[in-house]
């Protein structure tokens, strides 16, 4: 089984590698080179966890068994047999929401999976999408990866909120088989449905080229279309899994957050979710020319397909391993790096404009939004630095002219160490200030916006690791996966688990996050308020204000 990116993060407590696509840094960046309709028609489905009942699969266009046994669920494409969970509830694992994206379906919008007539096994997770296990390889995963996982307290006629998660990994790594994202405990303890989805990664998910343009005028953004298809499956089957299609919270972390916010700017995703949460990600996408310069153009040159008579056929004939290892791979080697790899871009069709611009114009999808970051996003990725190394690193990243301004805004004397100064600098420019920018853009008198700043670092560390509020640290508190990850918890951890659960589930249920039954204050751009997620929780006006004003003055963050 390939190592899962964030699982490694958590198990080294929380000593993490990079997710790498947290936001554009147009100033001084050092690039490393790094249409789909509904998958199934909406209709009534029937399911039971208690005993046989008629399986009216024919009513939804697919023939199936005449009766359902315990743990069987009738979906829009056929009957699934899930696994009963020890503490109660049902998991449906490895559920196909689209046809395998191979052959002519590679570099194309996802197509319907089609019906099956027998009971389909859904007791084991499917493979992750192809990706590099490490920067030098090998390639792991399988192109037949468009599966999702469901955890539900019961496949009954309940109308529970649905928490739909998009994983991170720089849009080049990751998958829902990471035990960090196991939804069993969250679903059972808070009576919600949890859905997690795979989507195509790297060039397979985000390569754009004119030769690949489909009938709708889309090229690239295939991974976003995958997420839309998974959301459509969730909408069409919500009643079968005990959920409410009108109360879907779409949330993601890091690159998953980037994808979530991109979907806020995608008209095609309208109506598929009722609220969104963006954890440590940007709402700004690159334009087509800049994206091509950083990804598609160098990839095609390196692939050997650029000068062929049929570029699309050449690309579709390449082995998946070749595509994943062709530069730029987009492998996110370091959270603190200021370069960008594969990801969503403004194609003019799926994404008519950058979501940030759409928010400011009032044309983005109008749903309540939670947006935020952790206090020390890059803490696990910045090495110890001498004073001179800090100066050299800033000047290399930004150039000497701009670097001098950056060093003035982040003087080493203001921090305990040069390492701390660079952690603050990179955390601000890539994440914290992006959260402020997104909150301000979205707070335009439409649906409410709520900003958070996660500062909690009261967990018990393993080994010599320093406790910091690093990139992704909030996820085991939300998913309640400490036990499954073999990580210890203390009394303050239990409080934070309760805080995250109440806030996100109330947000999914009502569109308003709460604590102790009291709603969070909505974001006000003038006050720049944020709910500080710590023990205890507090509310502040202004987060890293002077630093974010500095970056905003440069047109960044």
PDB file of N, CA, C and O in Angstrom, residues 130-174:
ATOM      1  N   UNK A 130      -2.992   7.637  -9.857  1.00  0.00           N
ATOM      2  CA  UNK A 130      -1.542   7.549 -10.053  1.00  0.00           C
ATOM      3  C   UNK A 130      -0.810   8.784  -9.542  1.00  0.00           C
ATOM      4  O   UNK A 130      -1.224   9.925  -9.761  1.00  0.00           O
ATOM      5  N   UNK A 131       0.323   8.523  -8.882  1.00  0.00           N
ATOM      6  CA  UNK A 131       1.114   9.585  -8.263  1.00  0.00           C
ATOM      7  C   UNK A 131       2.485   9.033  -7.902  1.00  0.00           C
ATOM      8  O   UNK A 131       2.699   7.825  -7.880  1.00  0.00           O
ATOM      9  N   UNK A 132       3.401   9.918  -7.620  1.00  0.00           N
ATOM     10  CA  UNK A 132       4.720   9.522  -7.153  1.00  0.00           C
ATOM     11  C   UNK A 132       4.665   9.196  -5.669  1.00  0.00           C
ATOM     12  O   UNK A 132       4.114   9.964  -4.875  1.00  0.00           O
ATOM     13  N   UNK A 133       5.229   8.070  -5.298  1.00  0.00           N
ATOM     14  CA  UNK A 133       5.292   7.726  -3.874  1.00  0.00           C
ATOM     15  C   UNK A 133       6.284   8.636  -3.148  1.00  0.00           C
ATOM     16  O   UNK A 133       6.093   8.992  -1.999  1.00  0.00           O
ATOM     17  N   UNK A 134       7.327   8.995  -3.839  1.00  0.00           N
ATOM     18  CA  UNK A 134       8.305   9.952  -3.338  1.00  0.00           C
ATOM     19  C   UNK A 134       8.807  10.741  -4.538  1.00  0.00           C
ATOM     20  O   UNK A 134       8.469  10.423  -5.683  1.00  0.00           O
ATOM     21  N   UNK A 135       9.598  11.758  -4.279  1.00  0.00           N
ATOM     22  CA  UNK A 135       9.992  12.634  -5.380  1.00  0.00           C
ATOM     23  C   UNK A 135      10.698  11.880  -6.493  1.00  0.00           C
ATOM     24  O   UNK A 135      10.551  12.208  -7.674  1.00  0.00           O
ATOM     25  N   UNK A 136      11.450  10.843  -6.142  1.00  0.00           N
ATOM     26  CA  UNK A 136      12.144  10.055  -7.149  1.00  0.00           C
ATOM     27  C   UNK A 136      11.390   8.815  -7.594  1.00  0.00           C
ATOM     28  O   UNK A 136      11.927   8.002  -8.353  1.00  0.00           O
ATOM     29  N   UNK A 137      10.156   8.647  -7.153  1.00  0.00           N
ATOM     30  CA  UNK A 137       9.360   7.493  -7.512  1.00  0.00           C
ATOM     31  C   UNK A 137       9.348   6.472  -6.385  1.00  0.00           C
ATOM     32  O   UNK A 137       9.857   6.731  -5.303  1.00  0.00           O
ATOM     33  N   UNK A 138       8.738   5.315  -6.588  1.00  0.00           N
ATOM     34  CA  UNK A 138       8.070   4.868  -7.807  1.00  0.00           C
ATOM     35  C   UNK A 138       6.668   5.470  -7.952  1.00  0.00           C
ATOM     36  O   UNK A 138       6.187   6.173  -7.067  1.00  0.00           O
ATOM     37  N   UNK A 139       6.030   5.150  -9.082  1.00  0.00           N
ATOM     38  CA  UNK A 139       4.639   5.544  -9.298  1.00  0.00           C
ATOM     39  C   UNK A 139       3.739   4.514  -8.635  1.00  0.00           C
ATOM     40  O   UNK A 139       3.933   3.311  -8.793  1.00  0.00           O
ATOM     41  N   UNK A 140       2.767   4.992  -7.885  1.00  0.00           N
ATOM     42  CA  UNK A 140       1.796   4.111  -7.243  1.00  0.00           C
ATOM     43  C   UNK A 140       0.398   4.566  -7.654  1.00  0.00           C
ATOM     44  O   UNK A 140       0.209   5.648  -8.198  1.00  0.00           O
ATOM     45  N   UNK A 141      -0.590   3.733  -7.380  1.00  0.00           N
ATOM     46  CA  UNK A 141      -1.967   4.062  -7.730  1.00  0.00           C
ATOM     47  C   UNK A 141      -2.386   3.457  -9.059  1.00  0.00           C
ATOM     48  O   UNK A 141      -1.619   2.748  -9.712  1.00  0.00           O
ATOM     49  N   UNK A 142      -3.603   3.740  -9.456  1.00  0.00           N
ATOM     50  CA  UNK A 142      -4.189   3.146 -10.654  1.00  0.00           C
ATOM     51  C   UNK A 142      -5.093   4.172 -11.321  1.00  0.00           C
ATOM     52  O   UNK A 142      -5.778   4.933 -10.635  1.00  0.00           O
ATOM     53  N   UNK A 143      -5.104   4.200 -12.648  1.00  0.00           N
ATOM     54  CA  UNK A 143      -5.975   5.147 -13.343  1.00  0.00           C
ATOM     55  C   UNK A 143      -7.457   4.879 -13.074  1.00  0.00           C
ATOM     56  O   UNK A 143      -8.274   5.805 -13.160  1.00  0.00           O
ATOM     57  N   UNK A 144      -7.804   3.637 -12.773  1.00  0.00           N
ATOM     58  CA  UNK A 144      -9.182   3.322 -12.409  1.00  0.00           C
ATOM     59  C   UNK A 144      -9.368   3.692 -10.935  1.00  0.00           C
ATOM     60  O   UNK A 144      -9.400   2.835 -10.048  1.00  0.00           O
ATOM     61  N   UNK A 145      -9.481   4.985 -10.674  1.00  0.00           N
ATOM     62  CA  UNK A 145      -9.430   5.487  -9.298  1.00  0.00           C
ATOM     63  C   UNK A 145     -10.595   6.383  -8.930  1.00  0.00           C
ATOM     64  O   UNK A 145     -10.619   6.928  -7.812  1.00  0.00           O
ATOM     65  N   UNK A 146     -11.555   6.555  -9.830  1.00  0.00           N
ATOM     66  CA  UNK A 146     -12.629   7.507  -9.560  1.00  0.00           C
ATOM     67  C   UNK A 146     -13.690   6.856  -8.680  1.00  0.00           C
ATOM     68  O   UNK A 146     -14.768   6.453  -9.123  1.00  0.00           O
ATOM     69  N   UNK A 147     -13.314   6.743  -7.403  1.00  0.00           N
ATOM     70  CA  UNK A 147     -14.167   6.137  -6.399  1.00  0.00           C
ATOM     71  C   UNK A 147     -14.364   7.117  -5.257  1.00  0.00           C
ATOM     72  O   UNK A 147     -13.546   8.011  -5.039  1.00  0.00           O
ATOM     73  N   UNK A 148     -15.422   6.912  -4.509  1.00  0.00           N
ATOM     74  CA  UNK A 148     -15.641   7.666  -3.286  1.00  0.00           C
ATOM     75  C   UNK A 148     -15.974   6.697  -2.161  1.00  0.00           C
ATOM     76  O   UNK A 148     -16.324   5.536  -2.390  1.00  0.00           O
ATOM     77  N   UNK A 149     -15.843   7.182  -0.926  1.00  0.00           N
ATOM     78  CA  UNK A 149     -16.174   6.411   0.263  1.00  0.00           C
ATOM     79  C   UNK A 149     -17.272   7.132   1.029  1.00  0.00           C
ATOM     80  O   UNK A 149     -17.303   8.373   1.074  1.00  0.00           O
ATOM     81  N   UNK A 150     -18.162   6.361   1.613  1.00  0.00           N
ATOM     82  CA  UNK A 150     -19.285   6.902   2.384  1.00  0.00           C
ATOM     83  C   UNK A 150     -19.308   6.243   3.749  1.00  0.00           C
ATOM     84  O   UNK A 150     -19.184   5.019   3.862  1.00  0.00           O
ATOM     85  N   UNK A 151     -19.488   7.058   4.782  1.00  0.00           N
ATOM     86  CA  UNK A 151     -19.762   6.548   6.128  1.00  0.00           C
ATOM     87  C   UNK A 151     -21.076   7.161   6.587  1.00  0.00           C
ATOM     88  O   UNK A 151     -21.258   8.391   6.523  1.00  0.00           O
ATOM     89  N   UNK A 152     -22.009   6.323   7.024  1.00  0.00           N
ATOM     90  CA  UNK A 152     -23.304   6.823   7.460  1.00  0.00           C
ATOM     91  C   UNK A 152     -23.739   6.096   8.720  1.00  0.00           C
ATOM     92  O   UNK A 152     -23.479   4.884   8.864  1.00  0.00           O
ATOM     93  N   UNK A 153     -24.393   6.788   9.652  1.00  0.00           N
ATOM     94  CA  UNK A 153     -24.920   6.097  10.827  1.00  0.00           C
ATOM     95  C   UNK A 153     -25.942   5.031  10.459  1.00  0.00           C
ATOM     96  O   UNK A 153     -26.072   4.017  11.154  1.00  0.00           O
ATOM     97  N   UNK A 154     -26.673   5.253   9.363  1.00  0.00           N
ATOM     98  CA  UNK A 154     -27.641   4.261   8.873  1.00  0.00           C
ATOM     99  C   UNK A 154     -28.084   4.649   7.477  1.00  0.00           C
ATOM    100  O   UNK A 154     -28.290   5.825   7.191  1.00  0.00           O
ATOM    101  N   UNK A 155     -28.234   3.646   6.614  1.00  0.00           N
ATOM    102  CA  UNK A 155     -28.774   3.895   5.278  1.00  0.00           C
ATOM    103  C   UNK A 155     -30.288   3.837   5.380  1.00  0.00           C
ATOM    104  O   UNK A 155     -30.943   2.911   4.895  1.00  0.00           O
ATOM    105  N   UNK A 156     -30.844   4.857   6.030  1.00  0.00           N
ATOM    106  CA  UNK A 156     -32.279   4.881   6.298  1.00  0.00           C
ATOM    107  C   UNK A 156     -32.897   6.101   5.624  1.00  0.00           C
ATOM    108  O   UNK A 156     -32.304   6.671   4.691  1.00  0.00           O
ATOM    109  N   UNK A 157     -34.048   6.522   6.092  1.00  0.00           N
ATOM    110  CA  UNK A 157     -34.694   7.674   5.484  1.00  0.00           C
ATOM    111  C   UNK A 157     -34.344   8.970   6.214  1.00  0.00           C
ATOM    112  O   UNK A 157     -35.072   9.960   6.135  1.00  0.00           O
ATOM    113  N   UNK A 158     -33.227   8.973   6.922  1.00  0.00           N
ATOM    114  CA  UNK A 158     -32.784  10.166   7.623  1.00  0.00           C
ATOM    115  C   UNK A 158     -32.386  11.283   6.663  1.00  0.00           C
ATOM    116  O   UNK A 158     -32.127  11.045   5.477  1.00  0.00           O
ATOM    117  N   UNK A 159     -32.367  12.486   7.194  1.00  0.00           N
ATOM    118  CA  UNK A 159     -31.956  13.653   6.398  1.00  0.00           C
ATOM    119  C   UNK A 159     -30.802  14.337   7.117  1.00  0.00           C
ATOM    120  O   UNK A 159     -30.903  15.493   7.546  1.00  0.00           O
ATOM    121  N   UNK A 160     -29.728  13.622   7.246  1.00  0.00           N
ATOM    122  CA  UNK A 160     -28.569  14.124   7.973  1.00  0.00           C
ATOM    123  C   UNK A 160     -27.741  15.069   7.103  1.00  0.00           C
ATOM    124  O   UNK A 160     -27.688  14.917   5.879  1.00  0.00           O
ATOM    125  N   UNK A 161     -27.055  16.015   7.740  1.00  0.00           N
ATOM    126  CA  UNK A 161     -26.081  16.806   6.979  1.00  0.00           C
ATOM    127  C   UNK A 161     -25.019  15.892   6.376  1.00  0.00           C
ATOM    128  O   UNK A 161     -24.664  14.860   6.957  1.00  0.00           O
ATOM    129  N   UNK A 162     -24.511  16.286   5.228  1.00  0.00           N
ATOM    130  CA  UNK A 162     -23.458  15.519   4.544  1.00  0.00           C
ATOM    131  C   UNK A 162     -22.190  16.359   4.522  1.00  0.00           C
ATOM    132  O   UNK A 162     -22.193  17.496   4.033  1.00  0.00           O
ATOM    133  N   UNK A 163     -21.111  15.810   5.043  1.00  0.00           N
ATOM    134  CA  UNK A 163     -19.801  16.468   5.006  1.00  0.00           C
ATOM    135  C   UNK A 163     -18.992  15.822   3.886  1.00  0.00           C
ATOM    136  O   UNK A 163     -18.609  14.644   3.991  1.00  0.00           O
ATOM    137  N   UNK A 164     -18.749  16.562   2.836  1.00  0.00           N
ATOM    138  CA  UNK A 164     -18.095  16.057   1.615  1.00  0.00           C
ATOM    139  C   UNK A 164     -16.695  16.655   1.558  1.00  0.00           C
ATOM    140  O   UNK A 164     -16.534  17.869   1.417  1.00  0.00           O
ATOM    141  N   UNK A 165     -15.666  15.792   1.622  1.00  0.00           N
ATOM    142  CA  UNK A 165     -14.284  16.253   1.777  1.00  0.00           C
ATOM    143  C   UNK A 165     -13.448  16.015   0.526  1.00  0.00           C
ATOM    144  O   UNK A 165     -13.515  14.950  -0.094  1.00  0.00           O
ATOM    145  N   UNK A 166     -12.611  17.025   0.196  1.00  0.00           N
ATOM    146  CA  UNK A 166     -11.663  16.940  -0.917  1.00  0.00           C
ATOM    147  C   UNK A 166     -10.256  16.973  -0.321  1.00  0.00           C
ATOM    148  O   UNK A 166      -9.867  17.955   0.325  1.00  0.00           O
ATOM    149  N   UNK A 167      -9.490  15.919  -0.545  1.00  0.00           N
ATOM    150  CA  UNK A 167      -8.177  15.795   0.088  1.00  0.00           C
ATOM    151  C   UNK A 167      -7.138  16.720  -0.538  1.00  0.00           C
ATOM    152  O   UNK A 167      -7.283  17.170  -1.681  1.00  0.00           O
ATOM    153  N   UNK A 168      -6.071  16.960   0.209  1.00  0.00           N
ATOM    154  CA  UNK A 168      -4.954  17.751  -0.278  1.00  0.00           C
ATOM    155  C   UNK A 168      -3.842  16.887  -0.845  1.00  0.00           C
ATOM    156  O   UNK A 168      -3.982  15.678  -1.021  1.00  0.00           O
ATOM    157  N   UNK A 169      -2.712  17.538  -1.125  1.00  0.00           N
ATOM    158  CA  UNK A 169      -1.567  16.834  -1.698  1.00  0.00           C
ATOM    159  C   UNK A 169      -1.008  17.551  -2.911  1.00  0.00           C
ATOM    160  O   UNK A 169      -0.404  16.933  -3.790  1.00  0.00           O
ATOM    161  N   UNK A 170      -1.204  18.878  -2.972  1.00  0.00           N
ATOM    162  CA  UNK A 170      -0.646  19.638  -4.076  1.00  0.00           C
ATOM    163  C   UNK A 170      -1.259  19.320  -5.422  1.00  0.00           C
ATOM    164  O   UNK A 170      -0.686  19.621  -6.466  1.00  0.00           O
ATOM    165  N   UNK A 171      -2.454  18.700  -5.440  1.00  0.00           N
ATOM    166  CA  UNK A 171      -3.079  18.223  -6.677  1.00  0.00           C
ATOM    167  C   UNK A 171      -2.166  17.270  -7.436  1.00  0.00           C
ATOM    168  O   UNK A 171      -2.303  17.095  -8.648  1.00  0.00           O
ATOM    169  N   UNK A 172      -1.240  16.655  -6.699  1.00  0.00           N
ATOM    170  CA  UNK A 172      -0.337  15.678  -7.304  1.00  0.00           C
ATOM    171  C   UNK A 172      -0.206  14.426  -6.449  1.00  0.00           C
ATOM    172  O   UNK A 172       0.259  13.399  -6.942  1.00  0.00           O
ATOM    173  N   UNK A 173      -0.608  14.510  -5.181  1.00  0.00           N
ATOM    174  CA  UNK A 173      -0.492  13.386  -4.252  1.00  0.00           C
ATOM    175  C   UNK A 173      -1.791  13.210  -3.485  1.00  0.00           C
ATOM    176  O   UNK A 173      -2.652  14.074  -3.483  1.00  0.00           O
ATOM    177  N   UNK A 174      -1.885  12.094  -2.776  1.00  0.00           N
ATOM    178  CA  UNK A 174      -2.961  11.875  -1.834  1.00  0.00           C
ATOM    179  C   UNK A 174      -4.063  10.989  -2.349  1.00  0.00           C
ATOM    180  O   UNK A 174      -4.115  10.605  -3.521  1.00  0.00           O
TER     181      UNK A 174
END
